[in-house]
Tab-separated table of C-alpha atoms and ligand atoms in Angstrom:
chain	number	residue	atom	x	y	z
A	269	MET	CA	211.181	105.666	210.766
A	270	THR	CA	208.696	102.980	209.676
A	271	THR	CA	209.497	100.502	206.927
A	272	GLN	CA	206.652	99.681	204.610
A	273	GLN	CA	205.663	96.012	204.743
A	274	PRO	CA	205.227	94.417	201.283
A	275	ALA	CA	201.631	93.403	200.549
A	276	PRO	CA	201.074	89.756	201.496
A	277	LEU	CA	201.178	87.393	198.559
A	278	ALA	CA	198.098	85.561	197.329
A	279	GLN	CA	197.954	81.787	197.843
A	280	ILE	CA	196.060	81.101	194.655
A	281	GLY	CA	195.102	83.058	191.548
A	282	VAL	CA	192.189	82.782	189.164
A	283	VAL	CA	192.318	83.919	185.534
A	284	GLY	CA	188.922	84.516	183.938
A	285	MET	CA	186.212	86.381	185.786
A	286	ALA	CA	183.148	85.022	183.997
A	287	VAL	CA	180.658	83.450	186.357
A	288	MET	CA	182.463	80.095	186.880
A	289	GLY	CA	185.829	81.797	187.483
A	290	SER	CA	184.526	84.500	189.790
A	291	ASN	CA	182.447	82.003	191.771
A	292	LEU	CA	185.417	79.686	192.193
A	293	ALA	CA	187.575	82.646	193.301
A	294	ARG	CA	184.891	83.633	195.816
A	295	ASN	CA	184.746	80.041	197.072
A	296	PHE	CA	188.532	80.099	197.736
A	297	ALA	CA	188.208	83.506	199.437
A	298	ARG	CA	185.369	82.284	201.634
A	299	HIS	CA	187.662	79.499	202.798
A	300	GLY	CA	190.187	82.062	203.998
A	301	TYR	CA	192.574	82.044	201.034
A	302	ARG	CA	193.999	85.264	199.640
A	303	VAL	CA	192.997	85.092	195.981
A	304	ALA	CA	194.643	86.935	193.082
A	305	LEU	CA	192.234	87.841	190.273
A	306	TYR	CA	192.842	88.610	186.626
A	307	ASN	CA	190.579	89.062	183.637
A	308	ARG	CA	191.468	90.252	180.148
A	309	THR	CA	188.939	93.071	180.551
A	310	ALA	CA	190.062	94.731	183.769
A	311	ALA	CA	186.646	96.252	184.500
A	312	LYS	CA	185.258	92.761	185.083
A	313	THR	CA	187.883	92.094	187.778
A	314	ASP	CA	186.984	95.358	189.495
A	315	GLU	CA	183.280	94.477	189.322
A	316	VAL	CA	183.904	91.165	191.094
A	317	VAL	CA	185.852	92.882	193.874
A	318	ALA	CA	183.227	95.634	194.194
A	319	ALA	CA	180.334	93.185	194.333
A	320	HIS	CA	181.908	90.419	196.405
A	321	GLY	CA	184.775	92.002	198.332
A	322	ASP	CA	183.055	90.863	201.525
A	323	ASP	CA	183.702	87.210	200.671
A	324	GLY	CA	187.349	87.491	201.724
A	325	GLU	CA	190.712	88.810	200.598
A	326	PHE	CA	191.145	89.500	196.901
A	327	VAL	CA	194.263	90.787	195.145
A	328	PRO	CA	193.009	92.182	191.827
A	329	ALA	CA	195.443	92.815	188.983
A	330	HIS	CA	194.968	94.623	185.684
A	331	GLU	CA	198.106	93.155	184.085
A	332	LEU	CA	198.961	89.472	183.881
A	333	ALA	CA	202.542	90.186	185.030
A	334	ALA	CA	201.252	91.953	188.150
A	335	PHE	CA	198.880	89.036	188.774
A	336	VAL	CA	201.757	86.542	188.574
A	337	ALA	CA	203.944	88.736	190.803
A	338	SER	CA	201.222	88.801	193.447
A	339	LEU	CA	201.311	85.002	193.956
A	340	GLU	CA	203.364	83.061	196.513
A	341	ARG	CA	205.661	80.282	195.202
A	342	PRO	CA	205.061	77.716	193.926
A	343	ARG	CA	202.416	79.745	192.168
A	344	ARG	CA	199.003	78.199	191.782
A	345	VAL	CA	197.077	79.654	188.860
A	346	VAL	CA	193.600	78.417	187.979
A	347	ILE	CA	192.491	79.206	184.432
A	348	MET	CA	188.718	79.490	184.071
A	349	VAL	CA	188.198	80.551	180.468
A	350	LYS	CA	186.447	78.990	177.489
A	351	ALA	CA	187.887	75.615	176.477
A	352	GLY	CA	189.910	75.417	173.262
A	353	GLY	CA	191.654	78.448	171.719
A	354	PRO	CA	191.035	80.866	174.608
A	355	THR	CA	192.652	78.407	177.074
A	356	ASP	CA	195.729	78.033	174.837
A	357	ALA	CA	195.926	81.828	174.483
A	358	VAL	CA	196.002	82.313	178.275
A	359	ILE	CA	198.566	79.515	178.736
A	360	ASP	CA	200.827	81.051	176.063
A	361	GLU	CA	200.712	84.431	177.761
A	362	LEU	CA	201.133	83.026	181.245
A	363	VAL	CA	203.946	80.528	180.759
A	364	PRO	CA	206.793	83.008	180.081
A	365	LEU	CA	205.949	84.737	183.364
A	366	LEU	CA	206.113	81.573	185.484
A	367	GLU	CA	209.046	79.809	187.153
A	368	ASP	CA	210.102	76.244	187.822
A	369	GLY	CA	207.619	74.263	189.885
A	370	ASP	CA	204.688	76.647	189.408
A	371	ILE	CA	201.301	75.005	188.880
A	372	VAL	CA	198.829	75.877	186.149
A	373	VAL	CA	195.333	74.460	186.590
A	374	ASP	CA	192.841	74.361	183.738
A	375	GLY	CA	189.399	74.185	185.336
A	376	GLY	CA	187.443	74.376	182.082
A	377	ASN	CA	185.668	71.632	180.156
A	378	SER	CA	188.770	70.941	178.047
A	379	HIS	CA	189.027	68.030	175.680
A	380	PHE	CA	191.410	65.508	177.283
A	381	PRO	CA	193.778	65.214	174.269
A	382	ASP	CA	194.381	68.979	174.636
A	383	THR	CA	195.165	68.418	178.301
A	384	ILE	CA	197.656	65.647	177.462
A	385	ARG	CA	199.337	67.976	174.953
A	386	ARG	CA	199.436	70.951	177.341
A	387	GLU	CA	200.736	68.876	180.249
A	388	ALA	CA	203.620	67.571	178.132
A	389	ALA	CA	204.468	71.056	176.863
A	390	LEU	CA	204.499	72.610	180.339
A	391	ARG	CA	206.426	69.700	181.846
A	392	GLU	CA	209.200	70.438	179.310
A	393	LYS	CA	209.380	73.924	180.797
A	394	GLY	CA	209.542	72.695	184.397
A	395	LEU	CA	205.938	73.658	185.104
A	396	HIS	CA	203.096	71.523	186.423
A	397	PHE	CA	199.888	71.409	184.437
A	398	VAL	CA	196.729	70.142	186.079
A	399	GLY	CA	193.669	69.531	183.923
A	400	ALA	CA	190.873	69.608	186.463
A	401	GLY	CA	187.304	68.695	185.641
A	402	ILE	CA	184.975	70.852	187.696
A	403	SER	CA	181.293	70.017	187.849
A	404	GLY	CA	178.353	71.682	189.465
A	405	GLY	CA	177.718	74.756	187.377
A	406	GLU	CA	177.719	78.255	188.831
A	407	GLU	CA	176.183	77.179	192.096
A	408	GLY	CA	178.700	74.373	192.600
A	409	ALA	CA	181.660	76.621	191.801
A	410	LEU	CA	180.563	78.962	194.578
A	411	ASN	CA	179.371	76.539	197.217
A	412	GLY	CA	181.310	73.358	196.560
A	413	PRO	CA	181.776	71.590	193.236
A	414	SER	CA	182.964	68.091	192.474
A	415	ILE	CA	186.575	68.434	191.345
A	416	MET	CA	188.437	65.904	189.184
A	417	PRO	CA	192.085	67.011	189.010
A	418	GLY	CA	194.579	65.189	186.807
A	419	GLY	CA	198.265	65.979	186.299
A	420	PRO	CA	201.403	65.112	188.227
A	421	ALA	CA	200.971	63.589	191.688
A	422	GLU	CA	203.521	66.083	193.167
A	423	SER	CA	201.356	69.021	192.158
A	424	TYR	CA	198.412	67.422	193.937
A	425	ALA	CA	200.420	67.583	197.154
A	426	ALA	CA	200.621	71.387	196.830
A	427	LEU	CA	197.175	71.915	195.412
A	428	GLY	CA	194.971	69.019	196.515
A	429	PRO	CA	194.292	70.183	200.084
A	430	MET	CA	193.019	73.547	198.818
A	431	LEU	CA	190.832	71.951	196.165
A	432	GLU	CA	189.495	69.419	198.643
A	433	GLU	CA	188.634	72.211	201.045
A	434	ILE	CA	186.539	74.149	198.536
A	435	SER	CA	184.883	71.062	197.038
A	436	ALA	CA	181.505	69.676	198.074
A	437	HIS	CA	181.606	67.281	201.029
A	438	VAL	CA	179.389	64.255	201.585
A	439	ASP	CA	179.498	62.617	205.034
A	440	GLY	CA	182.544	64.788	205.701
A	441	VAL	CA	184.402	63.346	202.688
A	442	PRO	CA	185.566	65.797	199.995
A	443	CYS	CA	184.277	65.386	196.448
A	444	CYS	CA	187.789	65.800	195.079
A	445	THR	CA	190.699	63.432	194.645
A	446	HIS	CA	193.725	63.059	192.393
A	447	VAL	CA	192.357	61.218	189.352
A	448	GLY	CA	195.602	60.328	187.583
A	449	PRO	CA	198.338	61.749	185.339
A	450	ASP	CA	197.983	64.243	182.454
A	451	GLY	CA	194.528	64.015	180.816
A	452	ALA	CA	192.914	61.680	183.385
A	453	GLY	CA	190.953	64.413	185.181
A	454	HIS	CA	189.436	65.885	182.047
A	455	PHE	CA	188.728	62.400	180.696
A	456	VAL	CA	186.751	61.502	183.810
A	457	LYS	CA	184.909	64.839	183.664
A	458	MET	CA	184.065	64.125	180.020
A	459	VAL	CA	182.593	60.726	180.917
A	460	HIS	CA	180.750	62.395	183.802
A	461	ASN	CA	179.124	64.642	181.214
A	462	GLY	CA	178.354	61.687	178.955
A	463	ILE	CA	176.604	59.992	181.859
A	464	GLU	CA	174.838	63.305	182.520
A	465	TYR	CA	173.494	63.169	178.945
A	466	ALA	CA	172.281	59.570	179.442
A	467	ASP	CA	170.703	60.353	182.800
A	468	MET	CA	168.865	63.370	181.364
A	469	GLN	CA	167.642	61.452	178.322
A	470	LEU	CA	166.374	58.568	180.459
A	471	ILE	CA	164.510	60.987	182.714
A	472	GLY	CA	163.110	62.659	179.596
A	473	GLU	CA	161.893	59.322	178.242
A	474	ALA	CA	160.305	58.372	181.580
A	475	TYR	CA	158.457	61.701	181.605
A	476	ASP	CA	157.354	61.376	177.990
A	477	LEU	CA	156.108	57.802	178.403
A	478	MET	CA	154.047	58.694	181.473
A	479	ARG	CA	152.652	61.712	179.718
A	480	HIS	CA	151.542	59.704	176.723
A	481	ALA	CA	150.332	56.673	178.617
A	482	LEU	CA	148.546	58.431	181.444
A	483	GLY	CA	147.654	61.742	179.831
A	484	ALA	CA	149.121	63.287	182.996
A	485	ALA	CA	149.841	67.011	183.200
A	486	PRO	CA	153.425	68.123	183.906
A	487	ALA	CA	152.449	69.305	187.392
A	488	GLU	CA	151.121	65.826	188.240
A	489	LEU	CA	154.310	64.254	186.942
A	490	ALA	CA	156.289	66.717	189.066
A	491	GLN	CA	154.750	64.916	192.030
A	492	VAL	CA	155.828	61.536	190.671
A	493	PHE	CA	159.434	62.695	190.290
A	494	ALA	CA	159.380	64.297	193.737
A	495	THR	CA	158.259	60.945	195.179
A	496	TRP	CA	160.905	59.051	193.209
A	497	ASN	CA	163.480	61.395	194.676
A	498	GLN	CA	162.784	59.878	198.089
A	499	GLY	CA	163.963	56.405	197.008
A	500	ASP	CA	166.699	54.665	194.991
A	501	LEU	CA	166.547	57.345	192.305
A	502	ASP	CA	167.354	60.154	194.773
A	503	SER	CA	169.523	62.523	192.715
A	504	PHE	CA	169.996	66.129	191.691
A	505	LEU	CA	168.636	65.539	188.180
A	506	ILE	CA	165.411	63.894	189.456
A	507	GLU	CA	165.025	66.711	191.984
A	508	ILE	CA	165.326	69.475	189.382
A	509	THR	CA	163.030	67.557	187.019
A	510	ALA	CA	160.277	67.786	189.646
A	511	GLU	CA	160.912	71.518	189.952
A	512	VAL	CA	160.981	72.104	186.203
A	513	LEU	CA	157.731	70.198	185.648
A	514	ALA	CA	156.002	72.188	188.382
A	515	GLN	CA	156.975	75.503	186.785
A	516	THR	CA	154.202	77.545	185.146
A	517	ASP	CA	155.017	79.994	182.357
A	518	ALA	CA	154.044	83.467	183.546
A	519	ALA	CA	153.240	84.699	180.029
A	520	THR	CA	150.833	81.939	178.973
A	521	GLY	CA	149.813	80.201	182.179
A	522	LYS	CA	150.871	76.901	180.613
A	523	ALA	CA	153.428	74.485	182.006
A	524	LEU	CA	156.830	75.988	181.165
A	525	VAL	CA	158.003	72.689	179.650
A	526	ASP	CA	155.182	72.994	177.094
A	527	VAL	CA	156.332	76.354	175.780
A	528	ILE	CA	160.019	75.422	175.423
A	529	VAL	CA	161.134	74.443	171.893
A	530	ASP	CA	161.842	70.696	171.915
A	531	GLN	CA	165.306	70.824	170.334
A	532	ALA	CA	168.104	69.947	172.746
A	533	GLY	CA	171.415	71.765	172.459
A	534	GLN	CA	174.854	70.511	173.346
A	535	LYS	CA	178.285	71.999	173.763
A	536	GLY	CA	180.118	68.832	172.806
A	537	THR	CA	181.199	66.870	175.865
A	538	GLY	CA	178.632	64.111	175.196
A	539	ARG	CA	179.833	63.870	171.617
A	540	TRP	CA	183.472	63.681	172.793
A	541	THR	CA	182.536	60.845	175.161
A	542	VAL	CA	181.003	58.854	172.327
A	543	GLN	CA	183.916	59.607	169.979
A	544	ALA	CA	186.421	58.473	172.609
A	545	ALA	CA	184.346	55.360	173.300
A	546	LEU	CA	184.379	54.474	169.603
A	547	ASP	CA	188.168	54.842	169.584
A	548	LEU	CA	188.458	52.623	172.648
A	549	GLY	CA	185.896	50.121	171.328
A	550	VAL	CA	183.752	50.452	174.460
A	551	PRO	CA	179.985	50.255	173.908
A	552	VAL	CA	178.548	53.270	175.717
A	553	THR	CA	175.168	52.759	174.082
A	554	GLY	CA	173.220	54.746	176.690
A	555	ILE	CA	175.406	57.826	176.259
A	556	ALA	CA	175.415	57.419	172.470
A	557	GLU	CA	171.603	57.118	172.309
A	558	ALA	CA	171.288	60.198	174.499
A	559	THR	CA	173.670	62.185	172.311
A	560	PHE	CA	171.906	61.077	169.139
A	561	ALA	CA	168.487	61.734	170.687
A	562	ARG	CA	169.550	65.375	171.121
A	563	ALA	CA	170.622	65.374	167.467
A	564	VAL	CA	167.282	63.839	166.387
A	565	SER	CA	165.411	66.517	168.320
A	566	SER	CA	167.356	69.176	166.441
A	567	SER	CA	166.919	67.515	163.012
A	568	VAL	CA	164.323	70.082	162.037
A	569	PRO	CA	163.926	69.403	158.286
A	570	GLN	CA	163.779	65.651	158.880
A	571	ARG	CA	161.179	66.009	161.631
A	572	GLU	CA	159.156	68.273	159.396
A	573	ALA	CA	159.365	65.792	156.493
A	574	ALA	CA	158.330	62.902	158.768
A	575	LYS	CA	155.235	64.597	160.163
A	576	ASP	CA	152.728	62.593	158.112
A	577	LEU	CA	154.466	59.227	158.193
A	578	PRO	CA	152.229	56.432	159.451
A	579	GLY	CA	152.549	55.238	163.020
A	580	HIS	CA	150.424	54.092	165.900
A	581	ALA	CA	147.003	55.671	165.599
A	582	GLY	CA	145.112	54.435	168.661
A	583	THR	CA	145.120	55.707	172.212
A	584	TRP	CA	147.363	54.228	174.841
A	585	GLU	CA	145.184	52.368	177.324
A	586	VAL	CA	146.761	51.802	180.718
A	587	ALA	CA	144.691	49.657	183.055
A	588	ASP	CA	146.605	50.430	186.241
A	589	ALA	CA	148.261	53.860	186.309
A	590	ASP	CA	150.151	53.254	189.568
A	591	ALA	CA	151.554	49.979	188.295
A	592	PHE	CA	152.670	51.679	185.085
A	593	VAL	CA	154.422	54.460	187.015
A	594	GLU	CA	156.217	51.833	189.094
A	595	ASP	CA	157.245	49.974	185.925
A	596	VAL	CA	158.675	53.185	184.482
A	597	ARG	CA	160.547	53.852	187.726
A	598	LYS	CA	162.121	50.404	187.607
A	599	ALA	CA	162.945	50.707	183.912
A	600	LEU	CA	164.580	54.073	184.608
A	601	TYR	CA	166.671	52.685	187.444
A	602	ALA	CA	167.827	49.661	185.440
A	603	SER	CA	168.684	51.795	182.388
A	604	LYS	CA	170.540	54.225	184.606
A	605	VAL	CA	172.626	51.425	186.098
A	606	VAL	CA	173.507	50.347	182.536
A	607	ALA	CA	174.570	53.891	181.578
A	608	TYR	CA	176.854	54.186	184.614
A	609	SER	CA	178.201	50.675	184.095
A	610	GLN	CA	179.147	51.576	180.516
A	611	GLY	CA	180.696	54.895	181.586
A	612	PHE	CA	182.851	53.131	184.171
A	613	ASP	CA	183.903	50.589	181.524
A	614	GLN	CA	185.037	53.488	179.380
A	615	ILE	CA	187.044	54.964	182.252
A	616	ALA	CA	188.670	51.571	182.872
A	617	ALA	CA	189.549	51.173	179.186
A	618	ALA	CA	191.092	54.639	178.905
A	619	SER	CA	192.918	54.163	182.191
A	620	ALA	CA	194.489	50.963	180.858
A	621	GLU	CA	195.354	52.542	177.520
A	622	HIS	CA	196.955	55.671	178.989
A	623	GLY	CA	198.391	54.077	182.150
A	624	TRP	CA	196.304	56.376	184.367
A	625	ASP	CA	195.513	53.804	187.073
A	626	ILE	CA	192.130	55.380	187.843
A	627	ASP	CA	190.312	54.126	190.929
A	628	ARG	CA	186.692	53.839	189.766
A	629	GLY	CA	185.323	53.576	193.288
A	630	ALA	CA	186.997	56.886	194.129
A	631	MET	CA	185.430	58.475	191.044
A	632	ALA	CA	181.961	57.392	192.163
A	633	ARG	CA	182.808	58.798	195.607
A	634	ILE	CA	183.735	62.269	194.314
A	635	TRP	CA	180.553	62.354	192.191
A	636	ARG	CA	178.327	61.925	195.245
A	637	GLY	CA	178.141	65.668	195.836
A	638	GLY	CA	178.602	68.958	194.019
A	639	CYS	CA	178.235	67.649	190.478
A	640	ILE	CA	175.316	67.408	188.084
A	641	ILE	CA	175.028	63.608	188.324
A	642	ARG	CA	175.214	63.530	192.113
A	643	ALA	CA	172.994	60.731	193.346
A	644	LYS	CA	172.473	58.497	196.344
A	645	PHE	CA	173.238	55.350	194.409
A	646	LEU	CA	176.839	56.420	193.751
A	647	ASP	CA	177.557	55.124	197.257
A	648	ARG	CA	176.536	51.709	195.974
A	649	ILE	CA	178.936	52.025	193.050
A	650	THR	CA	181.818	52.919	195.363
A	651	GLU	CA	180.963	49.916	197.531
A	652	ALA	CA	180.887	47.651	194.475
A	653	TYR	CA	184.384	48.735	193.372
A	654	GLU	CA	185.648	48.500	196.950
A	655	ARG	CA	184.396	44.923	197.106
A	656	THR	CA	186.003	44.076	193.753
A	657	PRO	CA	188.470	46.734	192.519
A	658	ASP	CA	188.864	45.077	189.093
A	659	LEU	CA	185.143	44.377	188.682
A	660	PRO	CA	184.693	43.648	184.942
A	661	LEU	CA	181.046	44.766	184.846
A	662	LEU	CA	179.215	46.975	187.317
A	663	ILE	CA	175.838	45.350	186.641
A	664	ALA	CA	177.362	41.985	187.541
A	665	ASP	CA	178.116	43.188	191.089
A	666	ALA	CA	175.757	41.366	193.477
A	667	TYR	CA	173.903	44.525	194.559
A	668	PHE	CA	173.296	45.833	191.035
A	669	ALA	CA	172.585	42.382	189.586
A	670	GLU	CA	169.796	42.016	192.121
A	671	ALA	CA	168.482	45.540	191.533
A	672	VAL	CA	168.353	44.967	187.776
A	673	ALA	CA	166.831	41.502	188.186
A	674	ASP	CA	164.108	43.082	190.276
A	675	GLY	CA	163.324	45.540	187.474
A	676	VAL	CA	163.855	43.486	184.362
A	677	ALA	CA	160.228	42.417	183.809
A	678	ALA	CA	159.045	46.012	184.253
A	679	TRP	CA	161.816	47.179	181.901
A	680	ARG	CA	160.575	44.795	179.189
A	681	ARG	CA	156.952	45.875	179.674
A	682	VAL	CA	157.878	49.549	179.377
A	683	VAL	CA	160.100	49.146	176.303
A	684	SER	CA	157.550	46.966	174.498
A	685	ALA	CA	154.643	49.271	175.419
A	686	ALA	CA	156.626	52.251	174.124
A	687	ALA	CA	157.219	50.472	170.804
A	688	LEU	CA	153.604	49.290	170.503
A	689	ASN	CA	152.312	52.775	171.149
A	690	GLY	CA	154.756	54.569	168.882
A	691	VAL	CA	156.507	56.609	171.573
A	692	PRO	CA	160.300	56.825	171.177
A	693	ALA	CA	162.301	55.515	174.120
A	694	PRO	CA	165.729	54.992	172.524
A	695	ALA	CA	167.799	55.035	175.701
A	696	PHE	CA	165.461	52.672	177.581
A	697	ALA	CA	165.338	50.297	174.611
A	698	SER	CA	169.024	50.345	173.859
A	699	SER	CA	169.996	49.821	177.516
A	700	LEU	CA	167.753	46.770	177.652
A	701	ALA	CA	169.197	45.472	174.374
A	702	TYR	CA	172.724	45.923	175.788
A	703	TYR	CA	171.744	43.994	178.911
A	704	ASP	CA	170.253	41.190	176.850
A	705	ALA	CA	173.244	41.123	174.512
A	706	LEU	CA	175.644	40.687	177.426
A	707	ARG	CA	173.475	37.887	178.837
A	708	ALA	CA	173.092	36.009	175.559
A	709	ASP	CA	174.714	32.595	175.207
A	710	ARG	CA	175.320	33.183	171.541
A	711	LEU	CA	175.251	36.395	169.543
A	712	PRO	CA	174.740	36.784	165.791
A	713	ALA	CA	178.323	38.038	165.719
A	714	ALA	CA	179.169	34.499	164.552
A	715	LEU	CA	177.153	35.128	161.389
A	716	ILE	CA	178.863	38.490	160.906
A	717	GLN	CA	182.257	36.783	161.152
A	718	ALA	CA	181.172	34.285	158.486
A	719	GLN	CA	179.927	37.087	156.226
A	720	ARG	CA	183.210	38.964	156.656
A	721	ASP	CA	185.090	35.810	155.799
A	722	PHE	CA	182.838	35.258	152.739
A	723	PHE	CA	183.373	38.628	151.103
A	724	GLY	CA	186.788	39.607	152.381
A	725	ALA	CA	188.584	36.488	153.651
A	726	HIS	CA	188.726	38.176	157.043
A	727	THR	CA	188.946	34.743	158.767
A	728	TYR	CA	187.227	33.509	161.929
A	729	GLN	CA	187.920	31.453	164.997
A	730	ARG	CA	186.117	28.215	165.893
A	731	THR	CA	184.363	27.360	169.124
A	732	ASP	CA	185.812	23.837	169.214
A	733	LYS	CA	189.530	24.294	168.538
A	734	PRO	CA	192.156	27.032	168.578
A	735	GLY	CA	193.451	28.751	165.478
A	736	THR	CA	192.255	31.048	162.723
A	737	TYR	CA	190.230	29.703	159.810
A	738	HIS	CA	188.970	30.626	156.362
A	739	THR	CA	186.404	28.859	154.210
A	740	LEU	CA	187.105	28.797	150.470
A	741	TRP	CA	183.742	30.388	149.686
A	742	SER	CA	184.339	30.857	145.974
A	743	GLY	CA	186.069	27.496	145.674
A	744	ASP	CA	185.059	24.111	146.976
A	745	ARG	CA	183.961	25.565	150.356
A	746	SER	CA	186.427	23.515	152.311
A	747	GLU	CA	187.981	25.106	155.354
A	748	THR	CA	191.629	26.143	155.542
A	749	GLN	CA	193.665	27.117	158.549
A	750	ALA	CA	195.111	30.620	158.172
B	21	6PG	C1	178.780	70.255	184.973
B	21	6PG	C2	178.095	70.227	183.654
B	21	6PG	C3	178.575	71.296	182.772
B	21	6PG	C4	177.628	71.488	181.650
B	21	6PG	C5	178.118	71.056	180.338
B	21	6PG	C6	177.202	70.243	179.485
B	21	6PG	O1	179.314	69.214	185.273
B	21	6PG	O2	178.762	71.267	185.656
B	21	6PG	O3	178.319	69.003	183.048
B	21	6PG	O4	179.869	70.977	182.407
B	21	6PG	O5	176.349	71.554	181.903
B	21	6PG	O6	178.491	72.257	179.757
B	21	6PG	O7	176.499	71.038	178.666
B	21	6PG	P1	175.829	70.671	177.292
B	21	6PG	O8	174.559	69.981	177.654
B	21	6PG	O9	175.602	72.026	176.697
B	21	6PG	O10	176.748	69.870	176.477
């Protein structure tokens, strides 16, 4: 008589079989894990198994209870559904089926306050909740994303090795590490996206300036970006820019970029970054300009109404095209350093406020591969934070200070030429203004303090002695100590 062996349990489960979820499940399977699958519409689960069964061992389930029952303990469930309501709906359905010590991972682009709330609620029930930022799009999910998991450190012990294994690797080092408690992972992913916005806007401005100044065709500029990708600017976004600019539209024979409507969309992570920065009081001007530049592009009635407003009427004369291209490259690099510096300031501020203890050097390290902002120069950022873990300003690190100093004259030439020729370069200009503001001996903030004191008795401090002061503006204008 033979006894039937129970089916082996799955080591990890994925809920949500849209492209990110199914690709992540396939990535786990390809690394030898037995992966439980569940999707609200069962047919989708079956499709994934039918199409990709060869990737490894899948345990498909049509009911959530069967899915949960097919997982080994502590259960590891990765939710890959739309952020917001749909994520809460899955959590609500899942939680009653789970037991003490089980781990729920939210791999979506969730807003970090939601992650803080969910982590607290699940902790009350004896469950671990891990808000994990996952970057790299569909391709990254399948072949190795950058993973930014937050949540309790104990859950990282059970989960981290698996996540590290399926993440991208650079020089043999995984692009995944424990970021910090509760919402830390999703916060860092949010800032990653904010930096992504800034990076994309800066590249867009560089392209637009060269187009206007040199009258160059997109295909010629594709060459410029391809060359830039061999140097300090080596990054995924520069690489794809070269590919996009080289693309011809099959229907019209024109450059594809010329037939795409120039109104940039957004799903909200850039906006969240700016909102959080405002709450923290951290000036992320590069990310904010990039987010607003997308909004300006989509301000259709305003753009229409502005069509005939006066501006620069002449042609942009550039004496030395190669020198101009090099100036733009330097301006782009310097502005990019500013955007990252600001993003890391925001991470430091949130880490201090929430007690997350985030290691900024480690964040730069896990962004080196797999994610949208992956770039060579992230190595330099890691090195800077390794040299000085509590570095107050990334651009003050010796390496970056020198890099920016090398580009500052070019940066000024590019920003002033853009203004003189009526071409918008908001992210370039605002990054330079931020740099100059930080360098300034004195800022007009002193005047603002005096104005505030004048109309609202908001008081001010003096440069020459301690204390808080108020001038009797509507009286005899003598000064009082508050
Ligand atoms: C990633 C991306 C990804 C995405 C965002 C931003 O890291 O894989 O950041 O999260 O592209 O959805 O998209 P929007 O530009 O639509 O806000």
